[in-house]
Amino acid sequence: MSELVSIIIPTYNTEKFITATLQSVQNQSYQNWEMILVDDASTDQTVSIIEEFAQKDDRIKLFKLEKNSGNGFARNIALEKAAGKYIAYLDADDLWFPEKLEKQIQFLKDNNLHFTFSFYDCIDEEGKDLNRRVEAPLKLTYNQLFFCNYVGNLTAIYNADYFGKIILPASQKRQDWRLWLTILKQIGETKPVPEPLAFYRIRKDSISSSKFKLIKHNFGVYREFHGYNLVFSILLMMRFLFTQLVIKPKYIKRN
């Protein structure tokens, strides 16, 4: 029997995108999953849309926060309620390819891995293909990840039987990068499935579209998460920026 996958999805005012996201999970060739959505006090129709899906599919589980508490808090609540052997992450505006879970779980088993991710393609706010594919090193080490987050949150999956549920402080920005760093610090290295298995939606208000916010939050990873002093954190950020400007672009291709 196939193992259960818990899919973690925090939501907040994503009425425009959530239907397509939910459908992309329902269309998976691998069907033994539970989808755990935690809504962070949306003020639009996000909740009612999810409730319609949940009424027809008991694998979809919705939990509602009374007040807006942030994406990280919602993700942690979802993780606490997860029952699967595998934990997979998906944001409420992104999409999976139909064979995403099936290929990744088989890849984990074939390569004796406990954590993997994949390449992904980019779309705009309206779902138009941007002809941009984001790849990653075929062997990703902790040192490489230390200077660049090569792991797309929408593509990551890990074995919770091996690692346990990894819950990080919700107040910290770049929670996803901190999570992958925590995992790779333990196992040293991993491999991605070397093909795109998801669509990443680039929105005007997304953190990844704001370069200043991204630099600020990445600096916080070195200063707060790793605990380095101010001067050393600045030096690390210089290396980080070099990686972003010189090395990472080599992994961005036209699809």
PDB file of C-alpha atoms in Angstrom:
ATOM      1  CA  MET A   1       0.000   0.000   0.000  1.00  0.00           C
ATOM      2  CA  SER A   2       1.271   3.493  -0.827  1.00  0.00           C
ATOM      3  CA  GLU A   3       2.316   5.738   2.052  1.00  0.00           C
ATOM      4  CA  LEU A   4       0.275   8.780   3.051  1.00  0.00           C
ATOM      5  CA  VAL A   5       1.538  12.208   1.988  1.00  0.00           C
ATOM      6  CA  SER A   6       0.487  15.244   4.040  1.00  0.00           C
ATOM      7  CA  ILE A   7       0.328  18.369   1.885  1.00  0.00           C
ATOM      8  CA  ILE A   8       0.759  21.602   3.853  1.00  0.00           C
ATOM      9  CA  ILE A   9      -0.991  24.673   2.404  1.00  0.00           C
ATOM     10  CA  PRO A  10      -1.387  27.979   4.299  1.00  0.00           C
ATOM     11  CA  THR A  11      -3.940  30.309   2.712  1.00  0.00           C
ATOM     12  CA  TYR A  12      -4.716  34.008   2.885  1.00  0.00           C
ATOM     13  CA  ASN A  13      -6.901  35.897   0.393  1.00  0.00           C
ATOM     14  CA  THR A  14      -6.129  33.612  -2.533  1.00  0.00           C
ATOM     15  CA  GLU A  15      -9.633  33.301  -3.995  1.00  0.00           C
ATOM     16  CA  LYS A  16      -8.225  34.014  -7.456  1.00  0.00           C
ATOM     17  CA  PHE A  17      -5.829  31.063  -7.386  1.00  0.00           C
ATOM     18  CA  ILE A  18      -6.964  28.458  -4.847  1.00  0.00           C
ATOM     19  CA  THR A  19      -9.277  26.511  -7.175  1.00  0.00           C
ATOM     20  CA  ALA A  20      -6.489  25.742  -9.641  1.00  0.00           C
ATOM     21  CA  THR A  21      -4.131  24.844  -6.782  1.00  0.00           C
ATOM     22  CA  LEU A  22      -6.583  22.377  -5.248  1.00  0.00           C
ATOM     23  CA  GLN A  23      -7.339  20.841  -8.628  1.00  0.00           C
ATOM     24  CA  SER A  24      -3.638  20.339  -9.317  1.00  0.00           C
ATOM     25  CA  VAL A  25      -3.445  18.202  -6.173  1.00  0.00           C
ATOM     26  CA  GLN A  26      -6.622  16.285  -6.947  1.00  0.00           C
ATOM     27  CA  ASN A  27      -5.186  15.500 -10.385  1.00  0.00           C
ATOM     28  CA  GLN A  28      -2.140  13.753  -8.923  1.00  0.00           C
ATOM     29  CA  SER A  29      -1.400  10.279 -10.259  1.00  0.00           C
ATOM     30  CA  TYR A  30      -0.422   9.439  -6.653  1.00  0.00           C
ATOM     31  CA  GLN A  31      -3.712   9.527  -4.768  1.00  0.00           C
ATOM     32  CA  ASN A  32      -2.889   8.594  -1.165  1.00  0.00           C
ATOM     33  CA  TRP A  33      -2.639  12.101   0.252  1.00  0.00           C
ATOM     34  CA  GLU A  34      -4.274  14.426   2.728  1.00  0.00           C
ATOM     35  CA  MET A  35      -4.387  18.152   2.068  1.00  0.00           C
ATOM     36  CA  ILE A  36      -4.203  20.260   5.211  1.00  0.00           C
ATOM     37  CA  LEU A  37      -5.125  23.881   4.631  1.00  0.00           C
ATOM     38  CA  VAL A  38      -4.928  26.483   7.378  1.00  0.00           C
ATOM     39  CA  ASP A  39      -6.596  29.751   6.470  1.00  0.00           C
ATOM     40  CA  ASP A  40      -5.039  32.825   8.057  1.00  0.00           C
ATOM     41  CA  ALA A  41      -8.266  34.830   8.523  1.00  0.00           C
ATOM     42  CA  SER A  42      -8.958  35.550   4.854  1.00  0.00           C
ATOM     43  CA  THR A  43     -11.376  38.371   4.080  1.00  0.00           C
ATOM     44  CA  ASP A  44     -12.329  37.175   0.591  1.00  0.00           C
ATOM     45  CA  GLN A  45     -13.984  33.964  -0.662  1.00  0.00           C
ATOM     46  CA  THR A  46     -10.988  31.683  -0.093  1.00  0.00           C
ATOM     47  CA  VAL A  47     -12.623  29.754   2.756  1.00  0.00           C
ATOM     48  CA  SER A  48     -15.934  29.167   0.995  1.00  0.00           C
ATOM     49  CA  ILE A  49     -14.127  27.866  -2.104  1.00  0.00           C
ATOM     50  CA  ILE A  50     -12.104  25.415  -0.019  1.00  0.00           C
ATOM     51  CA  GLU A  51     -15.211  24.315   1.879  1.00  0.00           C
ATOM     52  CA  GLU A  52     -16.908  23.414  -1.397  1.00  0.00           C
ATOM     53  CA  PHE A  53     -13.981  21.182  -2.308  1.00  0.00           C
ATOM     54  CA  ALA A  54     -13.829  19.661   1.193  1.00  0.00           C
ATOM     55  CA  GLN A  55     -17.505  18.689   1.070  1.00  0.00           C
ATOM     56  CA  LYS A  56     -16.803  16.532  -1.985  1.00  0.00           C
ATOM     57  CA  ASP A  57     -13.359  15.209  -1.013  1.00  0.00           C
ATOM     58  CA  ASP A  58     -12.693  14.110   2.568  1.00  0.00           C
ATOM     59  CA  ARG A  59      -8.931  14.182   1.977  1.00  0.00           C
ATOM     60  CA  ILE A  60      -9.172  17.981   2.039  1.00  0.00           C
ATOM     61  CA  LYS A  61      -9.092  19.325   5.602  1.00  0.00           C
ATOM     62  CA  LEU A  62      -9.591  23.001   6.384  1.00  0.00           C
ATOM     63  CA  PHE A  63      -8.718  24.760   9.639  1.00  0.00           C
ATOM     64  CA  LYS A  64      -9.472  28.445  10.184  1.00  0.00           C
ATOM     65  CA  LEU A  65      -7.547  30.915  12.323  1.00  0.00           C
ATOM     66  CA  GLU A  66      -9.622  33.575  14.068  1.00  0.00           C
ATOM     67  CA  LYS A  67      -7.042  36.309  13.539  1.00  0.00           C
ATOM     68  CA  ASN A  68      -4.340  36.907  10.970  1.00  0.00           C
ATOM     69  CA  SER A  69      -1.169  35.368  12.405  1.00  0.00           C
ATOM     70  CA  GLY A  70       1.179  35.067   9.447  1.00  0.00           C
ATOM     71  CA  ASN A  71       2.093  32.432   6.897  1.00  0.00           C
ATOM     72  CA  GLY A  72       4.627  30.709   9.143  1.00  0.00           C
ATOM     73  CA  PHE A  73       2.149  30.292  11.995  1.00  0.00           C
ATOM     74  CA  ALA A  74      -0.480  28.836   9.649  1.00  0.00           C
ATOM     75  CA  ARG A  75       2.074  26.431   8.186  1.00  0.00           C
ATOM     76  CA  ASN A  76       3.065  25.239  11.665  1.00  0.00           C
ATOM     77  CA  ILE A  77      -0.559  24.585  12.639  1.00  0.00           C
ATOM     78  CA  ALA A  78      -1.000  22.514   9.482  1.00  0.00           C
ATOM     79  CA  LEU A  79       2.172  20.574  10.210  1.00  0.00           C
ATOM     80  CA  GLU A  80       1.007  19.739  13.737  1.00  0.00           C
ATOM     81  CA  LYS A  81      -2.130  18.152  12.276  1.00  0.00           C
ATOM     82  CA  ALA A  82      -0.306  16.156   9.593  1.00  0.00           C
ATOM     83  CA  ALA A  83      -0.473  12.359   9.801  1.00  0.00           C
ATOM     84  CA  GLY A  84       1.507  11.338   6.713  1.00  0.00           C
ATOM     85  CA  LYS A  85       4.835   9.576   6.387  1.00  0.00           C
ATOM     86  CA  TYR A  86       5.821  12.274   3.910  1.00  0.00           C
ATOM     87  CA  ILE A  87       5.416  16.039   4.297  1.00  0.00           C
ATOM     88  CA  ALA A  88       5.052  18.100   1.120  1.00  0.00           C
ATOM     89  CA  TYR A  89       4.639  21.859   0.834  1.00  0.00           C
ATOM     90  CA  LEU A  90       2.567  23.894  -1.582  1.00  0.00           C
ATOM     91  CA  ASP A  91       1.603  27.558  -1.551  1.00  0.00           C
ATOM     92  CA  ALA A  92      -1.998  28.489  -2.283  1.00  0.00           C
ATOM     93  CA  ASP A  93      -1.207  30.125  -5.622  1.00  0.00           C
ATOM     94  CA  ASP A  94       1.175  27.528  -7.071  1.00  0.00           C
ATOM     95  CA  LEU A  95       0.491  24.374  -9.089  1.00  0.00           C
ATOM     96  CA  TRP A  96       1.798  20.823  -9.292  1.00  0.00           C
ATOM     97  CA  PHE A  97       2.329  18.732 -12.399  1.00  0.00           C
ATOM     98  CA  PRO A  98       0.117  15.584 -12.308  1.00  0.00           C
ATOM     99  CA  GLU A  99       3.009  13.164 -11.617  1.00  0.00           C
ATOM    100  CA  LYS A 100       4.763  15.350  -9.040  1.00  0.00           C
ATOM    101  CA  LEU A 101       4.182  13.182  -5.970  1.00  0.00           C
ATOM    102  CA  GLU A 102       4.522   9.857  -7.764  1.00  0.00           C
ATOM    103  CA  LYS A 103       7.874  10.746  -9.310  1.00  0.00           C
ATOM    104  CA  GLN A 104       9.291  12.242  -6.124  1.00  0.00           C
ATOM    105  CA  ILE A 105       8.349   9.344  -3.855  1.00  0.00           C
ATOM    106  CA  GLN A 106       9.805   6.860  -6.322  1.00  0.00           C
ATOM    107  CA  PHE A 107      12.934   9.035  -6.574  1.00  0.00           C
ATOM    108  CA  LEU A 108      13.322   9.026  -2.781  1.00  0.00           C
ATOM    109  CA  LYS A 109      13.105   5.245  -2.697  1.00  0.00           C
ATOM    110  CA  ASP A 110      15.340   4.631  -5.707  1.00  0.00           C
ATOM    111  CA  ASN A 111      18.082   6.900  -4.327  1.00  0.00           C
ATOM    112  CA  ASN A 112      17.685   6.019  -0.641  1.00  0.00           C
ATOM    113  CA  LEU A 113      16.938   9.660   0.210  1.00  0.00           C
ATOM    114  CA  HIS A 114      14.771  11.220   2.908  1.00  0.00           C
ATOM    115  CA  PHE A 115      14.431  14.681   1.371  1.00  0.00           C
ATOM    116  CA  THR A 116      14.144  15.872  -2.200  1.00  0.00           C
ATOM    117  CA  PHE A 117      12.775  18.652  -4.383  1.00  0.00           C
ATOM    118  CA  SER A 118      12.638  19.368  -8.120  1.00  0.00           C
ATOM    119  CA  PHE A 119      13.043  21.972 -10.821  1.00  0.00           C
ATOM    120  CA  TYR A 120      10.039  24.210 -11.540  1.00  0.00           C
ATOM    121  CA  ASP A 121       8.645  26.475 -14.255  1.00  0.00           C
ATOM    122  CA  CYS A 122       7.438  30.044 -13.699  1.00  0.00           C
ATOM    123  CA  ILE A 123       4.069  31.547 -14.594  1.00  0.00           C
ATOM    124  CA  ASP A 124       2.725  35.059 -14.110  1.00  0.00           C
ATOM    125  CA  GLU A 125      -0.254  36.165 -12.033  1.00  0.00           C
ATOM    126  CA  GLU A 126      -2.662  35.217 -14.815  1.00  0.00           C
ATOM    127  CA  GLY A 127      -1.123  31.785 -15.333  1.00  0.00           C
ATOM    128  CA  LYS A 128       0.843  32.648 -18.469  1.00  0.00           C
ATOM    129  CA  ASP A 129       4.039  30.666 -18.959  1.00  0.00           C
ATOM    130  CA  LEU A 130       7.039  32.990 -18.530  1.00  0.00           C
ATOM    131  CA  ASN A 131       9.367  30.628 -20.408  1.00  0.00           C
ATOM    132  CA  ARG A 132      11.586  30.440 -17.348  1.00  0.00           C
ATOM    133  CA  ARG A 133      12.740  27.218 -15.710  1.00  0.00           C
ATOM    134  CA  VAL A 134      14.510  27.206 -12.351  1.00  0.00           C
ATOM    135  CA  GLU A 135      16.917  24.309 -11.940  1.00  0.00           C
ATOM    136  CA  ALA A 136      19.379  23.400  -9.170  1.00  0.00           C
ATOM    137  CA  PRO A 137      22.649  21.549  -8.601  1.00  0.00           C
ATOM    138  CA  LEU A 138      22.194  17.824  -9.257  1.00  0.00           C
ATOM    139  CA  LYS A 139      23.856  17.212  -5.905  1.00  0.00           C
ATOM    140  CA  LEU A 140      22.939  19.887  -3.384  1.00  0.00           C
ATOM    141  CA  THR A 141      25.195  20.186  -0.347  1.00  0.00           C
ATOM    142  CA  TYR A 142      24.665  22.077   2.882  1.00  0.00           C
ATOM    143  CA  ASN A 143      27.420  24.536   1.919  1.00  0.00           C
ATOM    144  CA  GLN A 144      25.710  25.328  -1.393  1.00  0.00           C
ATOM    145  CA  LEU A 145      22.361  25.817   0.308  1.00  0.00           C
ATOM    146  CA  PHE A 146      24.021  28.036   2.919  1.00  0.00           C
ATOM    147  CA  PHE A 147      24.595  30.731   0.286  1.00  0.00           C
ATOM    148  CA  CYS A 148      21.535  30.216  -1.896  1.00  0.00           C
ATOM    149  CA  ASN A 149      18.091  28.705  -1.406  1.00  0.00           C
ATOM    150  CA  TYR A 150      17.952  26.374  -4.393  1.00  0.00           C
ATOM    151  CA  VAL A 151      14.889  24.559  -3.008  1.00  0.00           C
ATOM    152  CA  GLY A 152      11.532  25.803  -4.235  1.00  0.00           C
ATOM    153  CA  ASN A 153       9.025  25.467  -1.392  1.00  0.00           C
ATOM    154  CA  LEU A 154       6.368  24.151  -3.794  1.00  0.00           C
ATOM    155  CA  THR A 155       8.623  21.235  -4.789  1.00  0.00           C
ATOM    156  CA  ALA A 156       9.969  20.047  -1.419  1.00  0.00           C
ATOM    157  CA  ILE A 157       9.057  16.759   0.252  1.00  0.00           C
ATOM    158  CA  TYR A 158      10.638  15.004   3.238  1.00  0.00           C
ATOM    159  CA  ASN A 159      10.223  11.785   5.196  1.00  0.00           C
ATOM    160  CA  ALA A 160       8.667  12.648   8.556  1.00  0.00           C
ATOM    161  CA  ASP A 161       9.300   9.118   9.853  1.00  0.00           C
ATOM    162  CA  TYR A 162      13.011   9.870   9.496  1.00  0.00           C
ATOM    163  CA  PHE A 163      13.218  13.547  10.527  1.00  0.00           C
ATOM    164  CA  GLY A 164      10.074  13.920  12.608  1.00  0.00           C
ATOM    165  CA  LYS A 165       7.900  16.973  12.068  1.00  0.00           C
ATOM    166  CA  ILE A 166      10.276  19.906  11.750  1.00  0.00           C
ATOM    167  CA  ILE A 167       8.575  22.955  13.243  1.00  0.00           C
ATOM    168  CA  LEU A 168      10.486  26.252  13.262  1.00  0.00           C
ATOM    169  CA  PRO A 169       9.540  29.530  14.996  1.00  0.00           C
ATOM    170  CA  ALA A 170       6.687  31.123  13.066  1.00  0.00           C
ATOM    171  CA  SER A 171       8.003  34.651  13.625  1.00  0.00           C
ATOM    172  CA  GLN A 172      11.093  34.068  11.508  1.00  0.00           C
ATOM    173  CA  LYS A 173      11.109  35.138   7.864  1.00  0.00           C
ATOM    174  CA  ARG A 174      12.427  32.774   5.167  1.00  0.00           C
ATOM    175  CA  GLN A 175      11.006  29.885   7.168  1.00  0.00           C
ATOM    176  CA  ASP A 176      11.329  27.613   4.143  1.00  0.00           C
ATOM    177  CA  TRP A 177      15.069  28.225   3.695  1.00  0.00           C
ATOM    178  CA  ARG A 178      15.663  27.706   7.410  1.00  0.00           C
ATOM    179  CA  LEU A 179      13.805  24.409   7.167  1.00  0.00           C
ATOM    180  CA  TRP A 180      15.916  23.082   4.292  1.00  0.00           C
ATOM    181  CA  LEU A 181      19.081  24.223   6.092  1.00  0.00           C
ATOM    182  CA  THR A 182      17.972  22.317   9.187  1.00  0.00           C
ATOM    183  CA  ILE A 183      17.442  19.182   7.103  1.00  0.00           C
ATOM    184  CA  LEU A 184      20.686  19.403   5.122  1.00  0.00           C
ATOM    185  CA  LYS A 185      22.716  20.146   8.224  1.00  0.00           C
ATOM    186  CA  GLN A 186      21.594  16.720   9.400  1.00  0.00           C
ATOM    187  CA  ILE A 187      22.066  14.718   6.178  1.00  0.00           C
ATOM    188  CA  GLY A 188      24.809  16.726   4.427  1.00  0.00           C
ATOM    189  CA  GLU A 189      23.479  16.590   0.877  1.00  0.00           C
ATOM    190  CA  THR A 190      20.567  15.540  -1.317  1.00  0.00           C
ATOM    191  CA  LYS A 191      19.506  15.369  -4.962  1.00  0.00           C
ATOM    192  CA  PRO A 192      16.587  16.970  -6.793  1.00  0.00           C
ATOM    193  CA  VAL A 193      14.375  15.180  -9.269  1.00  0.00           C
ATOM    194  CA  PRO A 194      16.077  16.608 -12.392  1.00  0.00           C
ATOM    195  CA  GLU A 195      12.962  17.856 -14.147  1.00  0.00           C
ATOM    196  CA  PRO A 196      10.242  20.460 -13.516  1.00  0.00           C
ATOM    197  CA  LEU A 197       7.325  19.148 -11.463  1.00  0.00           C
ATOM    198  CA  ALA A 198       5.536  22.380 -10.541  1.00  0.00           C
ATOM    199  CA  PHE A 199       4.528  25.859 -11.652  1.00  0.00           C
ATOM    200  CA  TYR A 200       5.646  28.775  -9.467  1.00  0.00           C
ATOM    201  CA  ARG A 201       3.398  31.808  -9.766  1.00  0.00           C
ATOM    202  CA  ILE A 202       5.208  35.159  -9.660  1.00  0.00           C
ATOM    203  CA  ARG A 203       2.829  37.745  -8.212  1.00  0.00           C
ATOM    204  CA  LYS A 204       3.376  41.479  -7.978  1.00  0.00           C
ATOM    205  CA  ASP A 205       3.135  41.396  -4.182  1.00  0.00           C
ATOM    206  CA  SER A 206       5.183  38.232  -3.570  1.00  0.00           C
ATOM    207  CA  ILE A 207       8.286  38.432  -1.380  1.00  0.00           C
ATOM    208  CA  SER A 208      10.428  36.986  -4.170  1.00  0.00           C
ATOM    209  CA  SER A 209       9.453  39.897  -6.423  1.00  0.00           C
ATOM    210  CA  SER A 210      10.751  42.428  -3.874  1.00  0.00           C
ATOM    211  CA  LYS A 211      14.540  42.419  -3.976  1.00  0.00           C
ATOM    212  CA  PHE A 212      14.948  44.701  -0.951  1.00  0.00           C
ATOM    213  CA  LYS A 213      12.711  42.571   1.280  1.00  0.00           C
ATOM    214  CA  LEU A 214      14.494  39.447   0.123  1.00  0.00           C
ATOM    215  CA  ILE A 215      17.918  40.836   1.023  1.00  0.00           C
ATOM    216  CA  LYS A 216      16.642  41.972   4.417  1.00  0.00           C
ATOM    217  CA  HIS A 217      15.106  38.602   5.265  1.00  0.00           C
ATOM    218  CA  ASN A 218      18.116  36.659   3.989  1.00  0.00           C
ATOM    219  CA  PHE A 219      20.382  38.768   6.196  1.00  0.00           C
ATOM    220  CA  GLY A 220      18.116  37.756   9.071  1.00  0.00           C
ATOM    221  CA  VAL A 221      18.859  34.094   8.368  1.00  0.00           C
ATOM    222  CA  TYR A 222      22.579  34.660   8.968  1.00  0.00           C
ATOM    223  CA  ARG A 223      22.086  37.037  11.891  1.00  0.00           C
ATOM    224  CA  GLU A 224      19.238  35.320  13.759  1.00  0.00           C
ATOM    225  CA  PHE A 225      19.019  31.703  12.623  1.00  0.00           C
ATOM    226  CA  HIS A 226      22.756  31.006  12.468  1.00  0.00           C
ATOM    227  CA  GLY A 227      23.552  33.535  15.208  1.00  0.00           C
ATOM    228  CA  TYR A 228      26.521  35.226  13.543  1.00  0.00           C
ATOM    229  CA  ASN A 229      27.653  38.687  14.611  1.00  0.00           C
ATOM    230  CA  LEU A 230      26.919  41.774  12.543  1.00  0.00           C
ATOM    231  CA  VAL A 231      30.259  42.014  10.730  1.00  0.00           C
ATOM    232  CA  PHE A 232      30.418  38.327   9.810  1.00  0.00           C
ATOM    233  CA  SER A 233      26.771  38.376   8.708  1.00  0.00           C
ATOM    234  CA  ILE A 234      27.557  41.264   6.354  1.00  0.00           C
ATOM    235  CA  LEU A 235      30.483  39.297   4.891  1.00  0.00           C
ATOM    236  CA  LEU A 236      28.237  36.271   4.415  1.00  0.00           C
ATOM    237  CA  MET A 237      25.659  38.450   2.684  1.00  0.00           C
ATOM    238  CA  MET A 238      28.334  39.623   0.247  1.00  0.00           C
ATOM    239  CA  ARG A 239      29.019  35.987  -0.644  1.00  0.00           C
ATOM    240  CA  PHE A 240      25.262  35.372  -0.820  1.00  0.00           C
ATOM    241  CA  LEU A 241      24.804  38.255  -3.269  1.00  0.00           C
ATOM    242  CA  PHE A 242      27.699  37.003  -5.385  1.00  0.00           C
ATOM    243  CA  THR A 243      26.011  33.600  -5.562  1.00  0.00           C
ATOM    244  CA  GLN A 244      22.677  35.191  -6.499  1.00  0.00           C
ATOM    245  CA  LEU A 245      24.175  37.393  -9.213  1.00  0.00           C
ATOM    246  CA  VAL A 246      26.833  35.107 -10.681  1.00  0.00           C
ATOM    247  CA  ILE A 247      26.152  31.452  -9.863  1.00  0.00           C
ATOM    248  CA  LYS A 248      22.382  31.019  -9.545  1.00  0.00           C
ATOM    249  CA  PRO A 249      21.569  32.576 -12.973  1.00  0.00           C
ATOM    250  CA  LYS A 250      23.338  29.579 -14.531  1.00  0.00           C
ATOM    251  CA  TYR A 251      20.477  27.448 -13.219  1.00  0.00           C
ATOM    252  CA  ILE A 252      17.734  29.597 -14.741  1.00  0.00           C
ATOM    253  CA  LYS A 253      16.900  28.395 -18.227  1.00  0.00           C
ATOM    254  CA  ARG A 254      14.390  29.028 -20.979  1.00  0.00           C
ATOM    255  CA  ASN A 255      11.912  26.176 -21.098  1.00  0.00           C
TER     256      ASN A 255
END
